[in-house]
Coordinates of C-alpha atoms in Angstrom, one line a residue:
X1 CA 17.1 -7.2 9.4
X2 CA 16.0 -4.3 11.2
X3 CA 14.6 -3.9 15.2
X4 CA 13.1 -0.8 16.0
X5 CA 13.9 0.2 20.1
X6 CA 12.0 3.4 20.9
X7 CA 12.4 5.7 17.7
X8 CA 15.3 4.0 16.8
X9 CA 15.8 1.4 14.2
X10 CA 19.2 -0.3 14.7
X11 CA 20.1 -2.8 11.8
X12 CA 20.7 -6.9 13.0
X13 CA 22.1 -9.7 11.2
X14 CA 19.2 -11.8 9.0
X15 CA 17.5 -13.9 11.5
X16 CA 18.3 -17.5 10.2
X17 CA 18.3 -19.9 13.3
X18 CA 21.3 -22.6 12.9
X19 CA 21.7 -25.8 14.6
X20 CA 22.3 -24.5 18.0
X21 CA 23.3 -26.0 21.2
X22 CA 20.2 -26.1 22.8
X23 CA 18.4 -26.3 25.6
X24 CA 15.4 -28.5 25.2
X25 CA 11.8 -28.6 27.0
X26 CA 10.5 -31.7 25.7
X27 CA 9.2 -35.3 26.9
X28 CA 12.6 -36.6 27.0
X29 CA 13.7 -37.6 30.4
X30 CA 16.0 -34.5 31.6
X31 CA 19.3 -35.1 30.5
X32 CA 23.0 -32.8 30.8
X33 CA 20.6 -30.8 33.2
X34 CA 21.6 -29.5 36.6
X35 CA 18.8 -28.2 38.6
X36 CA 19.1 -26.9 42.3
X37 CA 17.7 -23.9 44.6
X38 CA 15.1 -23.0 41.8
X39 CA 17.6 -22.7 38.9
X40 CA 18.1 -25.4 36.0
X41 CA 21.1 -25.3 34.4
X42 CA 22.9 -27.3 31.5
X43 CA 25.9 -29.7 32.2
X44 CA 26.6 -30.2 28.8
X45 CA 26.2 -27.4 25.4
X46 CA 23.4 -30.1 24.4
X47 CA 20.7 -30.3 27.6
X48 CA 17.4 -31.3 27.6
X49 CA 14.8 -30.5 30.5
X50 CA 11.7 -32.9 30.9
X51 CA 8.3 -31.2 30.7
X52 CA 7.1 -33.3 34.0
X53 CA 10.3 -32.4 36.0
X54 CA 9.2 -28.6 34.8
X55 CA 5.6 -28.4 35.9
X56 CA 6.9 -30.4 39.0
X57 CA 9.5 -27.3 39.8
X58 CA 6.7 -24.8 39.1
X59 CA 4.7 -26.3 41.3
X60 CA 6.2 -25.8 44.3
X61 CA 8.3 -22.6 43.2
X62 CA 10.0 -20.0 41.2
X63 CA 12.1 -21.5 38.3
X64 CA 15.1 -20.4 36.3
X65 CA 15.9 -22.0 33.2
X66 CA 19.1 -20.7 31.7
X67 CA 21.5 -21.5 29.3
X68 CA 24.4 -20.8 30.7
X69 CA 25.9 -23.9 33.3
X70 CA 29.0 -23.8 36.0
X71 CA 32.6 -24.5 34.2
X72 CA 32.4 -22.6 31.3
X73 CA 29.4 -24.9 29.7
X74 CA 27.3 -22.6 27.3
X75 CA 24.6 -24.1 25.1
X76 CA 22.8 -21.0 23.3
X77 CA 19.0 -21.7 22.7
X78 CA 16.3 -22.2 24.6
X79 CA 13.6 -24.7 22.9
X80 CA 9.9 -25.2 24.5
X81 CA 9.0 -28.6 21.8
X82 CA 6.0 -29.9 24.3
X83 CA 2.9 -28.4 26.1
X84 CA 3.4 -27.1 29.6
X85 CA 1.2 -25.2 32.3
X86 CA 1.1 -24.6 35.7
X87 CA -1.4 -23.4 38.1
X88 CA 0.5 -22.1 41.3
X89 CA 1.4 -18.5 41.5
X90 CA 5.5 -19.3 40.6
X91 CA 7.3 -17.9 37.8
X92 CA 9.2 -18.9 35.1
X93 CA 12.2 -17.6 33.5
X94 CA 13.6 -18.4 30.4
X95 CA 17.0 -17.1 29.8
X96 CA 18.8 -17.8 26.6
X97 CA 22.1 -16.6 25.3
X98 CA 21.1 -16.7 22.4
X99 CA 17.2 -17.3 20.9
X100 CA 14.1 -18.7 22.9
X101 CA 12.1 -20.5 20.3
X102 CA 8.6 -21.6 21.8
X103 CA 7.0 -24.4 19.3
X104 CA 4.6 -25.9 21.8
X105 CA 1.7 -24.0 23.5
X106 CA 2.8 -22.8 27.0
X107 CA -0.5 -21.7 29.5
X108 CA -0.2 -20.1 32.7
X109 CA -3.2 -21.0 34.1
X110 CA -3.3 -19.1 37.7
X111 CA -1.9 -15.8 38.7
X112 CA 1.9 -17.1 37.3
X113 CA 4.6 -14.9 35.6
X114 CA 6.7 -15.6 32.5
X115 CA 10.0 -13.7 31.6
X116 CA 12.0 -14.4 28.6
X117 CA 15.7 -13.0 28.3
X118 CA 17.3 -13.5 24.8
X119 CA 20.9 -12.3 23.7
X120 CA 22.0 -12.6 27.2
X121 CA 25.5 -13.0 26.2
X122 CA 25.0 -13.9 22.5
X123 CA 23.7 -11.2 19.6
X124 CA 21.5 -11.7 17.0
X125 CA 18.9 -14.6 18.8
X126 CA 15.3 -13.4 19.0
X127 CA 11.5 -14.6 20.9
X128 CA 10.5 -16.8 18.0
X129 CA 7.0 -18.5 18.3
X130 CA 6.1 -21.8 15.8
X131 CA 3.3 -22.3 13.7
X132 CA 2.0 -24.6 16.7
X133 CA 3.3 -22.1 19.5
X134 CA 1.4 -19.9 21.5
X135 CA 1.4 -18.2 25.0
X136 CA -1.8 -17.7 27.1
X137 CA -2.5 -16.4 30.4
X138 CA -5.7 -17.0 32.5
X139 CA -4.8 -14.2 34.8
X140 CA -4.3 -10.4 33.9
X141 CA -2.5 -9.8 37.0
X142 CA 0.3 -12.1 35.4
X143 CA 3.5 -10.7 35.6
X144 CA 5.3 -10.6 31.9
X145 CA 8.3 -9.5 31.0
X146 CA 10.7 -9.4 27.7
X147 CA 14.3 -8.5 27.8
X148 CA 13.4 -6.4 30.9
X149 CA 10.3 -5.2 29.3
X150 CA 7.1 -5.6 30.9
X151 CA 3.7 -5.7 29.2
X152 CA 0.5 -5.2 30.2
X153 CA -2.2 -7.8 29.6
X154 CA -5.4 -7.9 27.4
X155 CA -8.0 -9.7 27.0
X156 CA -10.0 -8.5 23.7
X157 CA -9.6 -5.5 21.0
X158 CA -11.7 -3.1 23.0
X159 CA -8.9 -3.1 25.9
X160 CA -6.2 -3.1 23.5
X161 CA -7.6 0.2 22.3
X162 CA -8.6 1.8 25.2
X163 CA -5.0 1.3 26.5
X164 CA -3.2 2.6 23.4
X165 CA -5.5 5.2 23.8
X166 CA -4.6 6.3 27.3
X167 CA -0.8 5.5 26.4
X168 CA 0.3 5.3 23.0
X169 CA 4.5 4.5 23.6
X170 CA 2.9 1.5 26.0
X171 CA 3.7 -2.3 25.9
X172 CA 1.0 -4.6 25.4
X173 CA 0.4 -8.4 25.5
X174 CA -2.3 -10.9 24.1
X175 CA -3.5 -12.9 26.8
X176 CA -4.8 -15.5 24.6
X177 CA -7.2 -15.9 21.3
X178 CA -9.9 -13.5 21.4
X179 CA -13.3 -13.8 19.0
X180 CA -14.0 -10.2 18.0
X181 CA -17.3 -11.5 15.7
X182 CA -18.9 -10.1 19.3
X183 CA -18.0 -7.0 18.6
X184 CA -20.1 -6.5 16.0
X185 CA -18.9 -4.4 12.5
X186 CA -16.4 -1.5 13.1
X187 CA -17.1 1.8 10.8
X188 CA -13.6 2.5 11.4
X189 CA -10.4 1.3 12.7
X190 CA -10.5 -0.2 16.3
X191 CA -7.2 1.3 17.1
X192 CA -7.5 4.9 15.9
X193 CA -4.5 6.4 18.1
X194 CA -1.0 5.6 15.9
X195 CA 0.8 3.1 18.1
X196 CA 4.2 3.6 19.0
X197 CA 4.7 1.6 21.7
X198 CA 5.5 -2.5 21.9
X199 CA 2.4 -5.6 21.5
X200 CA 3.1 -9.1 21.8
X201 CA 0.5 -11.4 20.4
X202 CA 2.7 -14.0 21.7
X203 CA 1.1 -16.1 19.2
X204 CA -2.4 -15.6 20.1
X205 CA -4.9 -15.1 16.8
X206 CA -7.6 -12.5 17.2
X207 CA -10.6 -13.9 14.9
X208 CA -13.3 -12.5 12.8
X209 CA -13.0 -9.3 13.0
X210 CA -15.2 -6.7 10.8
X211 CA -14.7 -3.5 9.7
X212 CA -16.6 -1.4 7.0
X213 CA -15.7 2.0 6.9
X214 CA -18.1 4.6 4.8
X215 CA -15.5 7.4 5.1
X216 CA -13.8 9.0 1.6
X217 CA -10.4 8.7 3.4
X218 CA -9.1 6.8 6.2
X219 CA -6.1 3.8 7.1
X220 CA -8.6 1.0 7.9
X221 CA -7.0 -2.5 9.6
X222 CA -6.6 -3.6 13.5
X223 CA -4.6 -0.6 14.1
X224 CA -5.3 2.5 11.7
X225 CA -1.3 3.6 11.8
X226 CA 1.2 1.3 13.5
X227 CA 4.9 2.9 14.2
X228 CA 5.6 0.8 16.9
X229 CA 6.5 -3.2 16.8
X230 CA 4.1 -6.0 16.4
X231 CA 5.1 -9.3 16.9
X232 CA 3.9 -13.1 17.1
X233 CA -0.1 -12.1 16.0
X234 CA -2.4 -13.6 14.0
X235 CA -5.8 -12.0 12.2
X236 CA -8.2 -15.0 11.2
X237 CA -11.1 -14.6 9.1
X238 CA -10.9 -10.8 9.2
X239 CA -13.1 -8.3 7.1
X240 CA -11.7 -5.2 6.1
X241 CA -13.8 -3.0 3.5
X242 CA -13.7 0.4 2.6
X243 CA -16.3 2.5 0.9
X244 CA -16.7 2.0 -3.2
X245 CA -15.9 5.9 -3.5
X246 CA -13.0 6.2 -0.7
X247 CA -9.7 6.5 -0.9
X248 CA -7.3 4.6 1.8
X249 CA -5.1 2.8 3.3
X250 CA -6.5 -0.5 4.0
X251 CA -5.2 -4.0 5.2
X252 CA -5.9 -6.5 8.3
X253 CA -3.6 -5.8 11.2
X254 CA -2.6 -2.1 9.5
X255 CA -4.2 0.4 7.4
X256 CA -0.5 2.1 7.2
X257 CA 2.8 0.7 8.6
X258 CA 6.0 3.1 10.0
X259 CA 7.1 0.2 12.3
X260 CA 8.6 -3.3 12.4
X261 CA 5.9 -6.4 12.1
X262 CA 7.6 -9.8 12.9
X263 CA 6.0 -13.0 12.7
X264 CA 2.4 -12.0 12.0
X265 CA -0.2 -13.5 10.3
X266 CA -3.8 -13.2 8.4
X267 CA -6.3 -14.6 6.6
X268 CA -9.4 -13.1 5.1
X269 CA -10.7 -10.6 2.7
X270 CA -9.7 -6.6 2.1
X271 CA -11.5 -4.4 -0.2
X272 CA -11.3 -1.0 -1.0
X273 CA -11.9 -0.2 -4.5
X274 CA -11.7 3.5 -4.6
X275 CA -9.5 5.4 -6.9
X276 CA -5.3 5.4 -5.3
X277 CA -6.0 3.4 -2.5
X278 CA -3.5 1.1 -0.9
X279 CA -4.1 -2.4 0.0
X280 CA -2.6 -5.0 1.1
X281 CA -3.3 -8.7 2.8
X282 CA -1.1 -7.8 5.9
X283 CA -0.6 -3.7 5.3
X284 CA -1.8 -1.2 3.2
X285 CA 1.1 0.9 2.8
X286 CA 3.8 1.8 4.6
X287 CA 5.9 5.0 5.3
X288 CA 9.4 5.8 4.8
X289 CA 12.6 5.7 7.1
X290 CA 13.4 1.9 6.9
X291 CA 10.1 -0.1 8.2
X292 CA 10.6 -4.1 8.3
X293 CA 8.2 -6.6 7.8
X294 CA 9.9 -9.9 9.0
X295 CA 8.9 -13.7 8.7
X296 CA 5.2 -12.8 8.2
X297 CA 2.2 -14.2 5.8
X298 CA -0.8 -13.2 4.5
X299 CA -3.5 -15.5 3.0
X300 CA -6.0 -13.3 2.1
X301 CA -8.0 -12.0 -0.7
X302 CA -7.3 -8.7 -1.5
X303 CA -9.7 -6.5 -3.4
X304 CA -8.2 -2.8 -5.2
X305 CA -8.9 0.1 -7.0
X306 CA -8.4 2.1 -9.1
X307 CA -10.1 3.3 -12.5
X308 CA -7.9 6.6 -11.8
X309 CA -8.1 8.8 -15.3
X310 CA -5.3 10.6 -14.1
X311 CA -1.9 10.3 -16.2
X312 CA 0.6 11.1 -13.6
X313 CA 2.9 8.2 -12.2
X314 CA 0.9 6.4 -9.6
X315 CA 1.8 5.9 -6.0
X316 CA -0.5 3.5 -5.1
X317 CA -1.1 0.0 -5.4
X318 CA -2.5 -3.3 -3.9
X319 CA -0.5 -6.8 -3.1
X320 CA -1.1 -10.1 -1.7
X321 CA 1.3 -8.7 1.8
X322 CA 1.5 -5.3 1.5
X323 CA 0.3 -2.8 -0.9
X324 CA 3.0 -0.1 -1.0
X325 CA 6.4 -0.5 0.7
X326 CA 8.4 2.6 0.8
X327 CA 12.3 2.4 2.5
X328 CA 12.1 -0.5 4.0
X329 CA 11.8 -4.2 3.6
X330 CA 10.5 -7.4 3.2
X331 CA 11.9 -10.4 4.5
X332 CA 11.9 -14.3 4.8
X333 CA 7.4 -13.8 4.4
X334 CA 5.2 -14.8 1.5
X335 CA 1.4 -14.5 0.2
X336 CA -1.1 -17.1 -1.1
X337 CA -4.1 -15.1 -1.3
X338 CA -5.5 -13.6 -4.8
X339 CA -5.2 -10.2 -5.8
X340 CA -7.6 -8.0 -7.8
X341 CA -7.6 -4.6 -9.0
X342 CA -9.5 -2.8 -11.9
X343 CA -9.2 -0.9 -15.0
X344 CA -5.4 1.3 -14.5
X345 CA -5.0 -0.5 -11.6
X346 CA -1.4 -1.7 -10.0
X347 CA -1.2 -5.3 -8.7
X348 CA 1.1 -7.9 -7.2
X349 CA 1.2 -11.1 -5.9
X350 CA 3.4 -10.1 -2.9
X351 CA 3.9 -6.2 -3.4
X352 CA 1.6 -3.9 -5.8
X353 CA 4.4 -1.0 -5.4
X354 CA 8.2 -1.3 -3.9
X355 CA 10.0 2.0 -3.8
X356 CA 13.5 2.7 -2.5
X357 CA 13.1 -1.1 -0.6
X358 CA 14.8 -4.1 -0.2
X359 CA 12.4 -8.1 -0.8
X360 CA 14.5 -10.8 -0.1
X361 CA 13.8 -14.4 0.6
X362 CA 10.1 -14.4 -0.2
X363 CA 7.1 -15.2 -2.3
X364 CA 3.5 -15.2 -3.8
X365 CA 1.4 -18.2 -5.2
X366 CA -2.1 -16.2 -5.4
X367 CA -3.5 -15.6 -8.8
X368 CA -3.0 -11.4 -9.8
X369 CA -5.4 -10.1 -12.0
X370 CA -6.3 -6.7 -13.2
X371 CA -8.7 -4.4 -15.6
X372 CA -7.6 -2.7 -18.3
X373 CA -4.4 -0.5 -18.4
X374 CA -3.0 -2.3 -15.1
X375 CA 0.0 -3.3 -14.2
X376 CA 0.1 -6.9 -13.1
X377 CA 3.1 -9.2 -11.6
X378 CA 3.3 -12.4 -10.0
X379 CA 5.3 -11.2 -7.4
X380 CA 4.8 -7.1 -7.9
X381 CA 3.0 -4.6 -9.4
X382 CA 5.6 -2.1 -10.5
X383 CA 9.4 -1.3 -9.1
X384 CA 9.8 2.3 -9.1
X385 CA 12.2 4.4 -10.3
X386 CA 15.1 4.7 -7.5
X387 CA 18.4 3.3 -6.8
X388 CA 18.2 1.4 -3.7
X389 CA 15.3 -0.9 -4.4
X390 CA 16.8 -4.4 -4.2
X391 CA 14.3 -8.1 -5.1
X392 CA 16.3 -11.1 -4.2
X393 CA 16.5 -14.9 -4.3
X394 CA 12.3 -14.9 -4.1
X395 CA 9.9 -16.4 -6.4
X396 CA 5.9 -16.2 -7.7
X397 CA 3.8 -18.9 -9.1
X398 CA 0.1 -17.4 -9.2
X399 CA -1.5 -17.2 -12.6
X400 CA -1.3 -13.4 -14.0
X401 CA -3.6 -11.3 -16.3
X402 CA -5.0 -8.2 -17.2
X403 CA -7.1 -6.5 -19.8
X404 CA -6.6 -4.0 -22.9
X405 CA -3.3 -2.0 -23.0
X406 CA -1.9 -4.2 -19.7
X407 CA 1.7 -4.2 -18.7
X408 CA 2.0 -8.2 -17.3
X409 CA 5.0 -10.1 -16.2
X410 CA 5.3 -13.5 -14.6
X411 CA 7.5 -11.4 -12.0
X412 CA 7.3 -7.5 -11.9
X413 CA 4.0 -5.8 -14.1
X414 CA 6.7 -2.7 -15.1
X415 CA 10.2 -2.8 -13.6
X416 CA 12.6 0.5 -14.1
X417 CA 16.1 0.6 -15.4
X418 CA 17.1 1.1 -12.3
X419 CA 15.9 -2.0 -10.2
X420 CA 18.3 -4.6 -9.1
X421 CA 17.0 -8.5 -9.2
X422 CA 19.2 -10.9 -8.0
X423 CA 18.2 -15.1 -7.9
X424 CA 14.8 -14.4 -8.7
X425 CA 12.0 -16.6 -10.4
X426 CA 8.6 -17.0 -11.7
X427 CA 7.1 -20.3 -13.1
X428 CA 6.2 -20.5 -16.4
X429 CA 3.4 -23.1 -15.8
X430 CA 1.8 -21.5 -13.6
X431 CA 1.8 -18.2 -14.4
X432 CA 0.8 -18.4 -18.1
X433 CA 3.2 -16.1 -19.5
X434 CA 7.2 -15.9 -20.9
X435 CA 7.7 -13.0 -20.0
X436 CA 9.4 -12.0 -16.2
X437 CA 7.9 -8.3 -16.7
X438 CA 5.8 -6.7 -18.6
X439 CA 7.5 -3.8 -19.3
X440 CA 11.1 -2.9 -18.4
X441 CA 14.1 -4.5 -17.0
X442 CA 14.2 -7.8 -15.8
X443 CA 17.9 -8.7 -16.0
X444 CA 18.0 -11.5 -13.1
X445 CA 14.8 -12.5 -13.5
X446 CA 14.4 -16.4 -14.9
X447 CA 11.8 -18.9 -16.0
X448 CA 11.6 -21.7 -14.4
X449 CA 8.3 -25.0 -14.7
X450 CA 6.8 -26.0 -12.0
X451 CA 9.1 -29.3 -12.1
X452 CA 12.1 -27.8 -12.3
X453 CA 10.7 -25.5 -8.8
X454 CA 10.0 -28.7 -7.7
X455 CA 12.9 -30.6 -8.3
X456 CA 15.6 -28.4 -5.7
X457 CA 16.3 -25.1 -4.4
X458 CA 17.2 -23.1 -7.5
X459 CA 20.3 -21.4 -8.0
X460 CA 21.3 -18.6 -4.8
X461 CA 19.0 -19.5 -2.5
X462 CA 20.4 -20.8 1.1
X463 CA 19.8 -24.2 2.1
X464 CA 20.1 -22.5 6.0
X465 CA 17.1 -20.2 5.2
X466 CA 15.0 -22.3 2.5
X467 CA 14.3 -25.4 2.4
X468 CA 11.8 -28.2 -0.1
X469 CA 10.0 -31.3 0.8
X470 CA 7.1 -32.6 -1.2
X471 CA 4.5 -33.0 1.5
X472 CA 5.3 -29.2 2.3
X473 CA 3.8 -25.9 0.3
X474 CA 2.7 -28.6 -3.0
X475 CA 6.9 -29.7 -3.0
X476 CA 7.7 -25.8 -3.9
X477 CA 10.6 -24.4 -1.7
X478 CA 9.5 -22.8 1.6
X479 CA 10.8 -20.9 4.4
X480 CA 12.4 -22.7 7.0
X481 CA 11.7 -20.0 9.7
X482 CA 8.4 -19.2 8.0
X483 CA 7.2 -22.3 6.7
X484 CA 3.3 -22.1 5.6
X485 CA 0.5 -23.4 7.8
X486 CA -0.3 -27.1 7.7

């Protein structure tokens, strides 16, 4: 995958987080745990810390929790599996030689600090927050830092804006889950300045927030161009619409993407119907020079243009994730939510449009449909003509359909000679069609029922990055890093 530091983008293994040795913050009694002059240390590669021996520390002082013990003992991983808080004005650090994975919620109640170190030592761990995770921080004044970074707290969109504002290249953090229906509706994007700087939604959801935007032309989401990183936030119930007539660039957290999005989420609705718009459950578009979207999910209904007359090739298009992704990638994320475009539209359940990009490990499950002359697949609209563009070991299962003169595939609406498909599937139940695409190659493409996606992991994909289990995603396979919300 790909981290961007600065203007930089500097390529990193595929996150897949192994079977570590771990140290563990849980209600186990502490175990193969060494703790002494404000520093807990493991005894053993396997350690676990108990949660009331924690907030007991904390309470009385500054704590380190490391990874790294006396005599050579190194465990990797730093795992928070129970809620903790404290109230005094101590601080916690949590340094991992490896990944810090936090799975629990952690609240600093008073005026507190938190500072997480990853990859001190190891390469290729990361800050991962769970589905059940989250981070919050009753005082502003909180001192947070990440791998030396330190970010400035917010409370609510408007200081989140007014800071990006007044320093764009800035690093931001979510203090906790903020209720924007408040605010009132937006007529444009909250966050107008492009962002190029760091936010940390530390798992945090901002919820219900509106925007409807009567402009012909504009990049409408939470932030109007992102070229920075956004991790670890969610958009719940959000309303993003753009005028009948407009074209844009429209999706919940961004209206256009140039930077790296890890573990984000959405739900809600995004509509902008005008003629080449782009839009997209998570982003409407994104720019070129190798932008990442990373273990992220949209389940949101997405609403797109075009009824273009025009008869040249069409850059545009609107997907269940992302609308257009240009040089870049998607990985280890997936859709749910339905897709819509009209008559010449370009639609898919994941992607509308993948140029010159890699989509690996993911998938779509929302129903794609589309007015005449569209281009309609369960996974993507169309894969452009390149030689770079890769689709790998991912799947779609959402209905797909389109009107007089439609190009529709299970899979790809039109695929070019040129695209590359590796381990990739659409189910033939579902979907209500034989055919992988509608019009083009689909070489690596295959058929599978809903049984037989039921039954196992089909052939390529990684048991260490997917996973199945019938109570989990209707007994399809899932993401073990990104598995979908209960």
């Amino acid at each position: 995958m790909w981290r961007i530091f600065g203007t930089a983008l500097i390529a990193l293994p595929l996150l897949c987080i192994p079977s570590h040795a771990t140290v563990t913050i849980s209600s186990q009694p502490t175990q193969n745990m060494a703790c002494a002059d404000g520093i807990c240390a493991p005894t053993a590669q396997d350690a676990v810390l108990n949660v009331s021996d924690l907030e007991n520390f904390l309470a009385s002082g500054n704590l380190i929790v490391t990874t790294t013990g006396s005599g050579g003992v190194q465990s990797e991983d730093i795992n928070v599996d129970i809620s903790f808080a404290w109230s005094s004005a101590s601080a916690l650090w949590l340094d991992a030689y490896d990944t810090v994975a936090v799975d629990s919620a952690i609240s600093v109640t008073g005026g507190g600090g938190l500072s997480l170190q990853t990859n001190d030592g190891g390469s290729g761990g990361v800050f991962s927050i769970g589905k059940e995770g989250n981070v919050t921080f009753g005082d502003l004044s909180s001192q947070v830092t990440i791998n030396g970074t330190s970010y400035t707290l917010v409370t609510d969109v408007a200081s989140l804006a007014s800071a990006i504002t007044a320093n764009p290249a800035g690093s931001y953090a979510l203090a906790g889950p903020y209720d924007a229906s408040a605010d009132g509706t937006y007529s444009e994007s909250p966050i107008q300045t492009t962002f190029t700087g760091m936010f940390e939604g530390f798992g945090n959801a901002i919820s219900n927030l509106s925007v409807r935007d009567k402009a012909k032309e504009d990049r409408l989401g939470l932030f109007s161009n992102n070229n920075g990183i956004i991790e670890h936030l969610g958009l719940l119930h959000a309303e993003i619409v753009g005028a009948r007539q407009g074209s844009y660039a429209a999706g919940t957290l961004a209206g256009a993407n140039g930077g790296y999005l890890f573990q984000d989420f959405a739900t809600g609705r995004v509509t902008a119907r005008g003629p080449g718009s782009n839009v997209g459950g998570l982003v409407g578009g994104t720019g070129s020079g190798g932008v990442s979207i990373d273990q992220s999910y949209a389940d949101v209904r997405v609403d797109g243009g075009s009824k273009s007359k025009s008869k040249r090739k069409s850059a545009f298009g609107s997907g269940g994730l992302v609308g257009v992704i240009l040089e870049g990638e998607i990985r280890q994320s997936f859709a749910t939510g339905p897709v819509n475009v009209e008559d010449t539209g370009i639609a898919g359940g994941l992607a509308g449009l993948n140029a010159l990009s890699t989509i690996g490990d993911c998938y779509a499950t929302g129903a794609v449909t589309g007015g005449q002359d569209s281009k309609i697949g369960g996974l993507i609209g169309v894969e452009s003509k390149g030689v770079t563009e890769t689709v790998e070991t991912s799947y779609s299962t959402g209905a797909v359909s389109g009107g007089e003169s439609s190009l529709v595939g299970g899979f790809v609406g039109m695929s070019t000679r040129d695209s590359d498909y590796a381990n990739a599937y659409w189910d033939t139940t579902t979907s209500g069609t034989d055919r992988a695409a509608g019009k083009g190659r689909s070489h690596g493409i295959e058929g599978l029922t809903t049984e037989q996606l039921q039954s196992g992991l089909p052939v390529g994909f990684d048991p260490s990055i997917w996973a199945k289990d019938k109570k989990i995603n209707n007994g399809l396979p899932y993401l073990l890093n990104n598995p979908p919300p209960k």
